[in-house]
PDB file of C-alpha atoms in Angstrom:
ATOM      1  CA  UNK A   1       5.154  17.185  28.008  1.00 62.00           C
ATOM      2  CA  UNK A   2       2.990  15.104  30.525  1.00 85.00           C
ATOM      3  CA  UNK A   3       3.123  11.466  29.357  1.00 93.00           C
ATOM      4  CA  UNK A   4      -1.002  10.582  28.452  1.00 95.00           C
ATOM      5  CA  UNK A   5      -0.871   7.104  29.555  1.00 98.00           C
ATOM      6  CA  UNK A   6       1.551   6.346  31.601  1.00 96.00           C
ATOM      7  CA  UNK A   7       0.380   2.827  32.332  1.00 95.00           C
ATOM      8  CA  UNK A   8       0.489   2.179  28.696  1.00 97.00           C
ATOM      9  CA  UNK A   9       3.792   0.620  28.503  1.00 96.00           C
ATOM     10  CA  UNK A  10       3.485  -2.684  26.170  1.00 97.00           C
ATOM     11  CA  UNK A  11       7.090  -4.281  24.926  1.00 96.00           C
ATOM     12  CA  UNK A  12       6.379  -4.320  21.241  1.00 97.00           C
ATOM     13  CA  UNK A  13       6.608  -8.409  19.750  1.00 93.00           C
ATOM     14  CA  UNK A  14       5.106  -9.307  23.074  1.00 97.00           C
ATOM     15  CA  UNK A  15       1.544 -10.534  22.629  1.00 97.00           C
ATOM     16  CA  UNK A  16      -1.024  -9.040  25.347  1.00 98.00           C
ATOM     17  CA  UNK A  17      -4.091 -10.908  25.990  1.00 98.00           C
ATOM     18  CA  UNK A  18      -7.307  -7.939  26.258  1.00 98.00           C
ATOM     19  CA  UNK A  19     -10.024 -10.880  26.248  1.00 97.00           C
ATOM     20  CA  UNK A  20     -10.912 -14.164  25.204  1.00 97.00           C
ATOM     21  CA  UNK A  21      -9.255 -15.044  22.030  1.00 97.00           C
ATOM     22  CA  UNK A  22      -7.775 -11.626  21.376  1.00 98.00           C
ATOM     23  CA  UNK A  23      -4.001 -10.374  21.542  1.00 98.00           C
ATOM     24  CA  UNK A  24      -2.932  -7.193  20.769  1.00 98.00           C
ATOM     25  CA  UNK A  25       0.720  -6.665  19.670  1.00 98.00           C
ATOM     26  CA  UNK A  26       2.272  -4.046  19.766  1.00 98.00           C
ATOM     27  CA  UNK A  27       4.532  -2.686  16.710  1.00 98.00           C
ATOM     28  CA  UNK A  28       8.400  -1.252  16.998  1.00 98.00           C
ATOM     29  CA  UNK A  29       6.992   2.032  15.557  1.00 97.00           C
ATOM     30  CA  UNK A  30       6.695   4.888  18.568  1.00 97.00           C
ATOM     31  CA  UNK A  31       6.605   8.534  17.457  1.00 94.00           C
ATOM     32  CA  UNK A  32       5.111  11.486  18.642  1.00 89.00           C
ATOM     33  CA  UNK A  33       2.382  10.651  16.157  1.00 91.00           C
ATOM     34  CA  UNK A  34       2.480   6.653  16.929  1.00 96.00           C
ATOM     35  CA  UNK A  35       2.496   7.365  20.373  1.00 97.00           C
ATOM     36  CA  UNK A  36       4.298   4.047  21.709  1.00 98.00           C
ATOM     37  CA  UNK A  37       3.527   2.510  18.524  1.00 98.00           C
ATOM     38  CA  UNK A  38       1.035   0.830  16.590  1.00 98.00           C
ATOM     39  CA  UNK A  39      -1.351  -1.875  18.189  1.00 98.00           C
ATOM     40  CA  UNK A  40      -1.583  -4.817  16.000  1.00 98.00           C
ATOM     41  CA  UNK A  41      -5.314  -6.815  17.406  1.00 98.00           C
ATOM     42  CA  UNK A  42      -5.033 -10.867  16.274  1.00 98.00           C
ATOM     43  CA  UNK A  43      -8.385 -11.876  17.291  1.00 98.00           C
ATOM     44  CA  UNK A  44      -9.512 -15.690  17.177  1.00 98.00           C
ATOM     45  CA  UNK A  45      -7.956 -18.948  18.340  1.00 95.00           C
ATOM     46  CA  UNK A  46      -7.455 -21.085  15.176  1.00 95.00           C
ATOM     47  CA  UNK A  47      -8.645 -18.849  12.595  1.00 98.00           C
ATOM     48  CA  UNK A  48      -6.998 -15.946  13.164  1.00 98.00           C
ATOM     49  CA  UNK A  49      -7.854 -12.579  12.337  1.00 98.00           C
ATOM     50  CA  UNK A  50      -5.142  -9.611  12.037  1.00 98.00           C
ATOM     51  CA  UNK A  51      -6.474  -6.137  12.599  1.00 99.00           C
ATOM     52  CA  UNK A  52      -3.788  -3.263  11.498  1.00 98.00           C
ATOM     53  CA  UNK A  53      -0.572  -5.005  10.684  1.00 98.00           C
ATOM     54  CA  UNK A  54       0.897  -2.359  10.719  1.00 98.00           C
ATOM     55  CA  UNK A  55       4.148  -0.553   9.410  1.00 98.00           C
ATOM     56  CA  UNK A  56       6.635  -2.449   7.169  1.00 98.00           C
ATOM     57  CA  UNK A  57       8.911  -3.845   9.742  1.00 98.00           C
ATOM     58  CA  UNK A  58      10.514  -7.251   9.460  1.00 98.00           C
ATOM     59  CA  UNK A  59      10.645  -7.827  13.119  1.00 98.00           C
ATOM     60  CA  UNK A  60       7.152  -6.953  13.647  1.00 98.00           C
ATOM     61  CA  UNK A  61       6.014  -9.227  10.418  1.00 98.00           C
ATOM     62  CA  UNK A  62       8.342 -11.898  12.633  1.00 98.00           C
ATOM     63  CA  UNK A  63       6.495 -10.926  15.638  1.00 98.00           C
ATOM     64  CA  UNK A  64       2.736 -11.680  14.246  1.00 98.00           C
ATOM     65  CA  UNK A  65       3.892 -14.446  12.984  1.00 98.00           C
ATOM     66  CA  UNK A  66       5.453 -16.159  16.095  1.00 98.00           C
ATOM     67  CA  UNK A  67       2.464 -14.819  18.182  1.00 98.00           C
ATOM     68  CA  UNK A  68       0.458 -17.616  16.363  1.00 97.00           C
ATOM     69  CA  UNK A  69      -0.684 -21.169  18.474  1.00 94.00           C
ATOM     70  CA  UNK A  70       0.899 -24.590  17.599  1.00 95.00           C
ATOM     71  CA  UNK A  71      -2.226 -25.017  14.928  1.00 95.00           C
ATOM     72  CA  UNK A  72      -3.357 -21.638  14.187  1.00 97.00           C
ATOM     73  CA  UNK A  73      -3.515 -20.092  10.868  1.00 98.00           C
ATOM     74  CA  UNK A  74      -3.934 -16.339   9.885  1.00 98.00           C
ATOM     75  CA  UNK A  75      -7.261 -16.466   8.020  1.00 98.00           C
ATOM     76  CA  UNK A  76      -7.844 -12.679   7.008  1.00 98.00           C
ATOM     77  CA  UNK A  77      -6.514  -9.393   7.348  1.00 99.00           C
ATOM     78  CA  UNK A  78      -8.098  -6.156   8.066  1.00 99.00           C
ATOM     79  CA  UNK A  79      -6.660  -2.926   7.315  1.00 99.00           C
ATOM     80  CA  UNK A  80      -9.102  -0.173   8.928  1.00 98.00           C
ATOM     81  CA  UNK A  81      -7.104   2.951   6.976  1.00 98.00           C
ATOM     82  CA  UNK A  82      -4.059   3.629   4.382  1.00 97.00           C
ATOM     83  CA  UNK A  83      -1.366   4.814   6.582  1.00 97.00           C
ATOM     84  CA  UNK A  84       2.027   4.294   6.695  1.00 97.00           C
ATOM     85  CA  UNK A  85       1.766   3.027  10.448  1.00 97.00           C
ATOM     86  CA  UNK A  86      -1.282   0.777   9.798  1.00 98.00           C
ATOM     87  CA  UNK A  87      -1.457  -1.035   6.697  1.00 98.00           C
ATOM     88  CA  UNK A  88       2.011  -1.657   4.657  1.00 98.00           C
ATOM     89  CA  UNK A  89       2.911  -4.697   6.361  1.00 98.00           C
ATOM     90  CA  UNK A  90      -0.710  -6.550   5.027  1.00 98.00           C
ATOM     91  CA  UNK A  91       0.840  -7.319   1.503  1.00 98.00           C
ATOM     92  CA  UNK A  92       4.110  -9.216   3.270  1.00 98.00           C
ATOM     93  CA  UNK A  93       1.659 -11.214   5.975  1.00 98.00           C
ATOM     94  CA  UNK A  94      -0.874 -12.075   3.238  1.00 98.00           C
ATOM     95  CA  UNK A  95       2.270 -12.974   0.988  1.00 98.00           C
ATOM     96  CA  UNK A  96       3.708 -15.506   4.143  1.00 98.00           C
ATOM     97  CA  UNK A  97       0.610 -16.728   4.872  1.00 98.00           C
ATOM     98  CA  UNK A  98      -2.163 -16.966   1.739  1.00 98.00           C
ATOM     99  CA  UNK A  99      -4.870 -15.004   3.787  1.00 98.00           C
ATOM    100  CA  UNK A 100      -6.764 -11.821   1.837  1.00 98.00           C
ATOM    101  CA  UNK A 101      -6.035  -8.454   3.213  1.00 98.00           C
ATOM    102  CA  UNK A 102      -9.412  -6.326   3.426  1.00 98.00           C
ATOM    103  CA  UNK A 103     -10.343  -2.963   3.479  1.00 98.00           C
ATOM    104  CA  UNK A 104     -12.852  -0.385   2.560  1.00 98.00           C
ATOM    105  CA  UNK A 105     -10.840   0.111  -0.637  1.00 98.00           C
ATOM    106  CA  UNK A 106      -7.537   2.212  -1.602  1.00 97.00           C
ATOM    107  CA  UNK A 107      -6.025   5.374  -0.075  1.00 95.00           C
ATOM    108  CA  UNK A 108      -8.888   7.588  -2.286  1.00 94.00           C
ATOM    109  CA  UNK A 109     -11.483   5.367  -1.185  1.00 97.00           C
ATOM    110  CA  UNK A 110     -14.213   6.827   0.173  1.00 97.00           C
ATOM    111  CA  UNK A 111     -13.257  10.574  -0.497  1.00 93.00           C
ATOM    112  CA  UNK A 112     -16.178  13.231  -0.118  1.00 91.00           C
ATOM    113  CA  UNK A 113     -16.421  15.489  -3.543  1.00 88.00           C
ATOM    114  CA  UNK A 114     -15.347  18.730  -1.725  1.00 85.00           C
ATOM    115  CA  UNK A 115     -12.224  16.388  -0.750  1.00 89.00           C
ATOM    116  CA  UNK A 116     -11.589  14.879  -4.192  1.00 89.00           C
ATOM    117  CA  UNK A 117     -11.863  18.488  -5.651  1.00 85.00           C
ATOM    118  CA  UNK A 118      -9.172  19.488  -2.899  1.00 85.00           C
ATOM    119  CA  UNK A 119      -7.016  16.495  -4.446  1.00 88.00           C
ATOM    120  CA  UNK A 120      -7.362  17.765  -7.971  1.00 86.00           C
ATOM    121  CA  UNK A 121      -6.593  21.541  -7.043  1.00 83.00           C
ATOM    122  CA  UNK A 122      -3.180  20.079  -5.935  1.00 82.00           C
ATOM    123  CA  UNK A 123      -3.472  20.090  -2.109  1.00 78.00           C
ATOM    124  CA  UNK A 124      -1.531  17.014  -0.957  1.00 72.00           C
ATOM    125  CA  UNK A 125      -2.465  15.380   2.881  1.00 65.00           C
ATOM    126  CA  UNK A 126       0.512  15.950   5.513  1.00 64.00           C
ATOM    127  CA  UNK A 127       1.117  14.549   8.657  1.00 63.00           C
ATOM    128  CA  UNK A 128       1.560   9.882   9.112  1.00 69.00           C
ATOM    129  CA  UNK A 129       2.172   9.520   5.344  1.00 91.00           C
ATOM    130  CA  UNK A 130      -0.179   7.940   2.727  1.00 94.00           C
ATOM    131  CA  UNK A 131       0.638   4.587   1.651  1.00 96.00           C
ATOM    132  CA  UNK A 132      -0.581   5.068  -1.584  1.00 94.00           C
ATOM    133  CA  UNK A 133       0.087   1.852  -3.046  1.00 96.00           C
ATOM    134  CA  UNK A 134      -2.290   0.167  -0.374  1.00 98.00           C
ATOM    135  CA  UNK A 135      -4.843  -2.194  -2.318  1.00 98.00           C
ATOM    136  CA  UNK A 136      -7.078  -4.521  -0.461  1.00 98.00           C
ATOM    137  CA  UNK A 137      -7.538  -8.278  -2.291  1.00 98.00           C
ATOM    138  CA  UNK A 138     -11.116  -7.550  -0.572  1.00 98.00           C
ATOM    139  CA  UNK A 139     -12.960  -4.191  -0.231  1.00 98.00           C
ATOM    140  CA  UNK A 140     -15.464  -4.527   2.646  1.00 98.00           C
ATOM    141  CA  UNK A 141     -18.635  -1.752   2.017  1.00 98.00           C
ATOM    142  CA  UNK A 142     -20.295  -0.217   5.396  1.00 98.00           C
ATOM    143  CA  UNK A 143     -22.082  -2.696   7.183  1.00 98.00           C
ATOM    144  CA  UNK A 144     -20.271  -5.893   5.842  1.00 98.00           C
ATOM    145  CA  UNK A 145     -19.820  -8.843   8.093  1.00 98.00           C
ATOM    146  CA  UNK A 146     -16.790 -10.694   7.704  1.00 98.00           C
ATOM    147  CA  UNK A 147     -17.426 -14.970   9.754  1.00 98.00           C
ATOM    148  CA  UNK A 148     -14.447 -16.922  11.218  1.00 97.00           C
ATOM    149  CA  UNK A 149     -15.008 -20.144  13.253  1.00 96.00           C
ATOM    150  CA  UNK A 150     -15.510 -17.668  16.870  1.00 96.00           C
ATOM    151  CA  UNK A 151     -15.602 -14.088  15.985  1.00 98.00           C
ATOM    152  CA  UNK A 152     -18.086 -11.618  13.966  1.00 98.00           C
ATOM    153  CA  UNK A 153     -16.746  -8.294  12.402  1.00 98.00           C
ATOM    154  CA  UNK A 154     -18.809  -5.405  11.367  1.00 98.00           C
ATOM    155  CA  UNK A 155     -17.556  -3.192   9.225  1.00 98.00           C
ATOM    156  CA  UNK A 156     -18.237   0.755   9.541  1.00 98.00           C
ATOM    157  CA  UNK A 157     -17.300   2.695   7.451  1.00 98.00           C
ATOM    158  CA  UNK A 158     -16.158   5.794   9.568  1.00 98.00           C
ATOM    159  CA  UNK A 159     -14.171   8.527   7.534  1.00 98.00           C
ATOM    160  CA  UNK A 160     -12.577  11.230   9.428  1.00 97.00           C
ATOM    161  CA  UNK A 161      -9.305  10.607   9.740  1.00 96.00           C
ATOM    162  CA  UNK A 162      -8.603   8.876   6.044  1.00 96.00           C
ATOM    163  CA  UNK A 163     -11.522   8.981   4.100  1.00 96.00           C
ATOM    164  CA  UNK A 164     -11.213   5.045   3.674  1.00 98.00           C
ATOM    165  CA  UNK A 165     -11.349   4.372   7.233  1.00 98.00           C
ATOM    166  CA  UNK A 166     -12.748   1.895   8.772  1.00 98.00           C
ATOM    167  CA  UNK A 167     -13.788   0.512  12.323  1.00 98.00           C
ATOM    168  CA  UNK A 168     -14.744  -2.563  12.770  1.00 99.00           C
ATOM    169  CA  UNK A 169     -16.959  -4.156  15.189  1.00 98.00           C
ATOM    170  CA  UNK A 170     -16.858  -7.329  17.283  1.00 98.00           C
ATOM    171  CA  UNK A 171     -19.072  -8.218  20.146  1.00 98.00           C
ATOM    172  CA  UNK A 172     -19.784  -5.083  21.220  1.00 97.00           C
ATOM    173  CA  UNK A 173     -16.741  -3.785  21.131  1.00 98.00           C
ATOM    174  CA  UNK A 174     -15.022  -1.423  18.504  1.00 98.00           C
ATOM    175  CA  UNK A 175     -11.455  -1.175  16.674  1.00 99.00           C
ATOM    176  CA  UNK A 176     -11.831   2.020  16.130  1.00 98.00           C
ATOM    177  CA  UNK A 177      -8.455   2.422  14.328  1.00 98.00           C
ATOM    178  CA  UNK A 178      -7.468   6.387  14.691  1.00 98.00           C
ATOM    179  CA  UNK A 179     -10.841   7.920  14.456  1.00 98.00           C
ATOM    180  CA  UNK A 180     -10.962   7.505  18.413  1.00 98.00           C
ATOM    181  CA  UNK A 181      -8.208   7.426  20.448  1.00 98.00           C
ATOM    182  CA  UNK A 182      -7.484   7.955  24.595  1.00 98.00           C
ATOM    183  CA  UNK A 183      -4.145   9.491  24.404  1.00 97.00           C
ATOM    184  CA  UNK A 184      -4.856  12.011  21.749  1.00 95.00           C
ATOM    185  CA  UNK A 185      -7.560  13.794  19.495  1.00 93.00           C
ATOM    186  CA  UNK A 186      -7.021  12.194  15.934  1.00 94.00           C
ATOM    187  CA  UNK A 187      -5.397  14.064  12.974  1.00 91.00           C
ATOM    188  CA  UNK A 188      -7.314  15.238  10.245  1.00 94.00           C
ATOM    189  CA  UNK A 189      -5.063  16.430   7.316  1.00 92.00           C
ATOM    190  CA  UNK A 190      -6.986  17.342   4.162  1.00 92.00           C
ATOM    191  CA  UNK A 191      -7.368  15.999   1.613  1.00 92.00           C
ATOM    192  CA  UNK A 192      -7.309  12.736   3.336  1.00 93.00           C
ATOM    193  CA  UNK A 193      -9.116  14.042   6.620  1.00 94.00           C
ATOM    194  CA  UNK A 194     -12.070  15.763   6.426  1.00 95.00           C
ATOM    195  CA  UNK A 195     -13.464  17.031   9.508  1.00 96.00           C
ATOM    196  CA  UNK A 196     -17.287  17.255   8.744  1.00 95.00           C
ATOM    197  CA  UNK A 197     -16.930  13.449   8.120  1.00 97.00           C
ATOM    198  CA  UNK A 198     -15.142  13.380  11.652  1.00 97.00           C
ATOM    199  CA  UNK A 199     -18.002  14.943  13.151  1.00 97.00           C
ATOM    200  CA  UNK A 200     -20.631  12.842  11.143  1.00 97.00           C
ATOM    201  CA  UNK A 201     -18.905   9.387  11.811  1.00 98.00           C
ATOM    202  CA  UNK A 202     -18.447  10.617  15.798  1.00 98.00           C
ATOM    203  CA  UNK A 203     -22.672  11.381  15.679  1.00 98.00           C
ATOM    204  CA  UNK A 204     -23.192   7.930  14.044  1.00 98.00           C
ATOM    205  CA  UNK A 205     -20.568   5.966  16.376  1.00 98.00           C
ATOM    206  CA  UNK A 206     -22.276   7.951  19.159  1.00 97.00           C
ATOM    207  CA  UNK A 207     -26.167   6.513  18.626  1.00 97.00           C
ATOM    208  CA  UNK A 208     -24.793   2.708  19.802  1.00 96.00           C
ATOM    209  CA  UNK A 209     -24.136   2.061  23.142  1.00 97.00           C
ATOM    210  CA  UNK A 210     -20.228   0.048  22.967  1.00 98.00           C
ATOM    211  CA  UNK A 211     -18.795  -1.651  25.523  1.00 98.00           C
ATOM    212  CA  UNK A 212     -14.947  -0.378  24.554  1.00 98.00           C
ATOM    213  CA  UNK A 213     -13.214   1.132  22.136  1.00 98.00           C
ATOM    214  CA  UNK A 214      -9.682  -0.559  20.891  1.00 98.00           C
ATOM    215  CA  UNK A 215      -7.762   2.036  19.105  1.00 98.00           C
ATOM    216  CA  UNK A 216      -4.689   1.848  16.549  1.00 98.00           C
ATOM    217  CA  UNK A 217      -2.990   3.471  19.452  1.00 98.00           C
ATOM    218  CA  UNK A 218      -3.021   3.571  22.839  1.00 98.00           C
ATOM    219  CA  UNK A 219      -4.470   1.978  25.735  1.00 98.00           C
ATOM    220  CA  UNK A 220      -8.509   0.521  25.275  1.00 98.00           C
ATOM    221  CA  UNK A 221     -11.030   3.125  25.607  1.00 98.00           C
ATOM    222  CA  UNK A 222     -13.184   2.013  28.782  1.00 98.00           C
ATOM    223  CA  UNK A 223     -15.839   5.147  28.388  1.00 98.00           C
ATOM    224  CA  UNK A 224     -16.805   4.764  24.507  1.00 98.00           C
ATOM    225  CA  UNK A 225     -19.761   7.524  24.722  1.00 98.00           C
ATOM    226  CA  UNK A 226     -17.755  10.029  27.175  1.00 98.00           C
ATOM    227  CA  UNK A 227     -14.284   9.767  24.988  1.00 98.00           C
ATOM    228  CA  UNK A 228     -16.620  10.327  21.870  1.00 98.00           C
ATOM    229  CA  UNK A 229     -18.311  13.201  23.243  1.00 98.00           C
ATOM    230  CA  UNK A 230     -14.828  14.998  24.572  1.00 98.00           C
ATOM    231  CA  UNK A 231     -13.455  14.422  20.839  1.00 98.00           C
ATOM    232  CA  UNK A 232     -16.638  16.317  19.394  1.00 98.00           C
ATOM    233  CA  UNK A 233     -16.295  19.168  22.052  1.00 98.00           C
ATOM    234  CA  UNK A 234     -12.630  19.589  21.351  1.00 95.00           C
ATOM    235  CA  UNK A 235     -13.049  20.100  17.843  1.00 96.00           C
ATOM    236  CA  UNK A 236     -16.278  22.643  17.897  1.00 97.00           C
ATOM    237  CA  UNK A 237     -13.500  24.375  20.685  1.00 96.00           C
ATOM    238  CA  UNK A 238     -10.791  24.480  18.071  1.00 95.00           C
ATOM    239  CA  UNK A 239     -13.431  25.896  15.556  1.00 97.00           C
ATOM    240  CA  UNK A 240     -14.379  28.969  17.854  1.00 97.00           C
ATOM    241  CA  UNK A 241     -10.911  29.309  18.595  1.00 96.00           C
ATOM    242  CA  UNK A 242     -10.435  30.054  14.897  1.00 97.00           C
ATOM    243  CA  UNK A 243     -13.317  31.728  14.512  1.00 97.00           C
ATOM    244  CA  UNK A 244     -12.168  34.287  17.460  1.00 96.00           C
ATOM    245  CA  UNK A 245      -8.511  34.635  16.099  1.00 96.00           C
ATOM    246  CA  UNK A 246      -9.727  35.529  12.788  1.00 96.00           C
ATOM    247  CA  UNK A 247     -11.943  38.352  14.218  1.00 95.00           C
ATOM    248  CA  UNK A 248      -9.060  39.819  14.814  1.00 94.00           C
ATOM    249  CA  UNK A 249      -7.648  39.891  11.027  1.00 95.00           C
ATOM    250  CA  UNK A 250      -6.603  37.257   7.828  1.00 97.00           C
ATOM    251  CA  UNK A 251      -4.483  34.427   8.983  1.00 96.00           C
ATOM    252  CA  UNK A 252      -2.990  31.305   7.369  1.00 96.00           C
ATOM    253  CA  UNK A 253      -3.723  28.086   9.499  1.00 94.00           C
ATOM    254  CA  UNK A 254       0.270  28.016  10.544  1.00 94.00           C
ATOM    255  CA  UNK A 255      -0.116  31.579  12.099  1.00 95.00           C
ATOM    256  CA  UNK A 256      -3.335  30.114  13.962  1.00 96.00           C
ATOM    257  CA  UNK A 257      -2.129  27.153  15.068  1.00 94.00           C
ATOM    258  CA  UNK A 258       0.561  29.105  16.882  1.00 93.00           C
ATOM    259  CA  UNK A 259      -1.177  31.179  18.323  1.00 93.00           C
ATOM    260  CA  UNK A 260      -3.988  28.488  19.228  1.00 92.00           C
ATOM    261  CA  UNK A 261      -1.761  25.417  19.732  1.00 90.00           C
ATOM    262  CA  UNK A 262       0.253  26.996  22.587  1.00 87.00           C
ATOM    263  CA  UNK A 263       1.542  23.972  24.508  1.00 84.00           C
ATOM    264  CA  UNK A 264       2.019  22.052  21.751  1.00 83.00           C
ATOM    265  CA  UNK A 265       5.989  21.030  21.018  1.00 84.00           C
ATOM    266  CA  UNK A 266       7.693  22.670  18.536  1.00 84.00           C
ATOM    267  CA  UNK A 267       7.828  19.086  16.437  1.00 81.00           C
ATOM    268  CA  UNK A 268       3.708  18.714  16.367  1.00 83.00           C
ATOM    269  CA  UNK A 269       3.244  21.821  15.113  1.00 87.00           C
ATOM    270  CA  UNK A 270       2.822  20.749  11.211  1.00 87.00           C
ATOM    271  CA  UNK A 271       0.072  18.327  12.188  1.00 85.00           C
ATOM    272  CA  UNK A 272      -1.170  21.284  14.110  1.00 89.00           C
ATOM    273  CA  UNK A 273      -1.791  23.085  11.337  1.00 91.00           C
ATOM    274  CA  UNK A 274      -2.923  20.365   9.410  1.00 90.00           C
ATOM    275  CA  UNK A 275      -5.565  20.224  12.239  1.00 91.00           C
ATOM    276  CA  UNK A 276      -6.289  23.955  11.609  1.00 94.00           C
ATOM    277  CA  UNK A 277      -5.891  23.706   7.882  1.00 93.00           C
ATOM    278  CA  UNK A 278      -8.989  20.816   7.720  1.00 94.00           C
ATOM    279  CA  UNK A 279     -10.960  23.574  10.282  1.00 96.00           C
ATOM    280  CA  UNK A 280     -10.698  25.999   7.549  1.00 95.00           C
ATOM    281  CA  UNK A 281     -11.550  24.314   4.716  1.00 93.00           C
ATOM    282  CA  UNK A 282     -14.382  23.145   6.895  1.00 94.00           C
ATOM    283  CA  UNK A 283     -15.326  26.591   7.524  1.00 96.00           C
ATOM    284  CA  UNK A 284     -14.975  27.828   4.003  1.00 94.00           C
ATOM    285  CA  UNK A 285     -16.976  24.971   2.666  1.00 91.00           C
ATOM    286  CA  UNK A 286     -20.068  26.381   4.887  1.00 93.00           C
ATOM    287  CA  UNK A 287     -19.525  29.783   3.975  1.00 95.00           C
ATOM    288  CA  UNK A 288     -18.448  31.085   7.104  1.00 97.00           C
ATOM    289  CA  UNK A 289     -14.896  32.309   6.179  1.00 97.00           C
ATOM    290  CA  UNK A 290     -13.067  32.477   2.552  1.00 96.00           C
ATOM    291  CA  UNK A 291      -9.405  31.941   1.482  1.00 95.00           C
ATOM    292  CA  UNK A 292      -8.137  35.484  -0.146  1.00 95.00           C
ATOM    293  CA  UNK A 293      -7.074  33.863  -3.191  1.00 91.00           C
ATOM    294  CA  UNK A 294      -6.794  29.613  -4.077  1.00 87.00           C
ATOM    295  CA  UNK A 295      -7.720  27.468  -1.206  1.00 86.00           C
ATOM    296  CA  UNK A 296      -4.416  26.056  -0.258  1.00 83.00           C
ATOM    297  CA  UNK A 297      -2.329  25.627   2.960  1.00 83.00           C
ATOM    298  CA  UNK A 298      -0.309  28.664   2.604  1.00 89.00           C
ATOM    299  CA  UNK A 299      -3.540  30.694   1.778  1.00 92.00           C
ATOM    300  CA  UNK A 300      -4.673  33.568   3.936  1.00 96.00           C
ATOM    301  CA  UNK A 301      -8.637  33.640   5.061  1.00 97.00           C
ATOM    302  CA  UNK A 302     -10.439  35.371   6.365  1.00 97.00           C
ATOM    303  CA  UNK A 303     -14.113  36.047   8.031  1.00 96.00           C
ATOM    304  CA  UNK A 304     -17.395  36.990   6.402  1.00 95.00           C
TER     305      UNK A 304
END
């Protein structure tokens, strides 16, 4: 498989500076959903904010730590979504270091009722892992501003991905945590990803004009708007795909995500599907296609 971002190549504990007063670190964590691992943003000079601490890794908790100035302090910590690659190390760093970790709210947070109904029925999410004991000391609504002594974050509440994701904004410039990513389109695994919220939080991102996206993963997004707009395109592709294959006869989203996902490896294949699975439930929910029988990953569907 052709290698996104080949230029991409941070050592993880070794703190890169992207502009001044912010370091991104990157975390011991690569996997072919991680891609080379998690990037953990500290942002500030004395005051220091930590965006996405990431997984619970001693040597990356080590890592943060030493990455502080002779002086500097970590003042808060932001959690933009409840993943296992993003947010367990929080409760250790505000444990060593007294500052609040803050979020939009827990991994059920900001759930849309179709989604919560999903929950209930007994569909579980798939694909990074929820951590599901995640609970912010803070929860930060859409639109909250968070001071330090020199930087300003926004907080925007962007669900998608994990319906308590958020992105986060600072001088023009976005964390946009996994909702938007250069190397790869973003999972969405119901219940936890839901892609009409994808699409509704791409439309909203899309109305400002941003300077740069910094994602949970990956190298910076220099083209915001065009990135954005290839996301949104990819996914009403995927949908037509579907659509077309289940012309053809009923399908369960494994069969179509075989038979739509051909170059994918063998090992991506279950987040395919998750992919597929959130395009179905998507598709059901408008009345464009129905599950023969509970809606569930193993169902069968078909077109109306």
């Amino acid at each position: 498989m052709t290698d996104p971002q080949p230029e991409f190549r941070p050592r993880p504990g070794q703190p890169d500076p992207l502009a001044p007063g912010l370091r991104r670190l990157l975390a011991p964590n690569p996997s072919p959903m991680t891609f080379r691992g998690t990037n953990t943003y500290l942002l500030g000079r004395r005051a220091v904010a930590v965006i996405d601490p990431g997984p619970l890794s001693e040597p990356h908790l080590e890592a943060i730590l030493a990455a502080l100035e002779p002086g500097a302090r970590i003042s808060h910590i932001f959690v933009t979504h409840a993943h296992l690659d993003h947010s367990p190390l929080a409760r250790p760093l505000a444990e060593a270091t007294g500052a609040p970790v803050l979020a939009f709210g827990g991994p059920q947070t900001g759930r849309s009722p179709a989604m919560e109904a999903l929950a209930a029925s007994g569909l579980a999410g798939g694909g990074e892992g929820v951590d599901a004991g995640f609970a912010p000391d803070e929860t930060l609504p859409d639109g909250a501003v968070t001071t330090g002594p020199d930087w300003q974050i926004t907080a925007h509440h962007t669900p998608g991905h994990f319906g308590n994701h958020l992105s986060l904004e600072w001088q023009g410039q976005l964390f946009s945590g996994d909702l938007v990513m250069g190397w790869a389109s973003s999972l969405v695994s119901p219940p936890d990803g839901d892609v009409s919220a994808f699409m509704a939080s791409l439309d909203r991102l899309g109305r400002r004009r941003w300077s740069r996206f910094l994602p949970g993963h990956g190298a910076p997004v220099e083209d915001p708007a065009a990135r954005m707009a290839e996301l949104a395109s990819h996914r009403r592709a995927r949908e037509q795909a579907i659509l077309a294959a289940l012309t053809e006869g009923t399908a369960t989203a494994a069969g179509l995500a075989a038979r739509i996902y051909t170059d994918t490896p063998p090992a991506l294949l279950p987040a395919a599907t998750r992919n597929v699975l959130a395009h179905l439930v998507d598709l059901s929910q408008r009345g464009v296609i129905q599950p023969l029988g509970p809606l569930a990953e193993t169902a069968r569907f078909q077109r109306l």
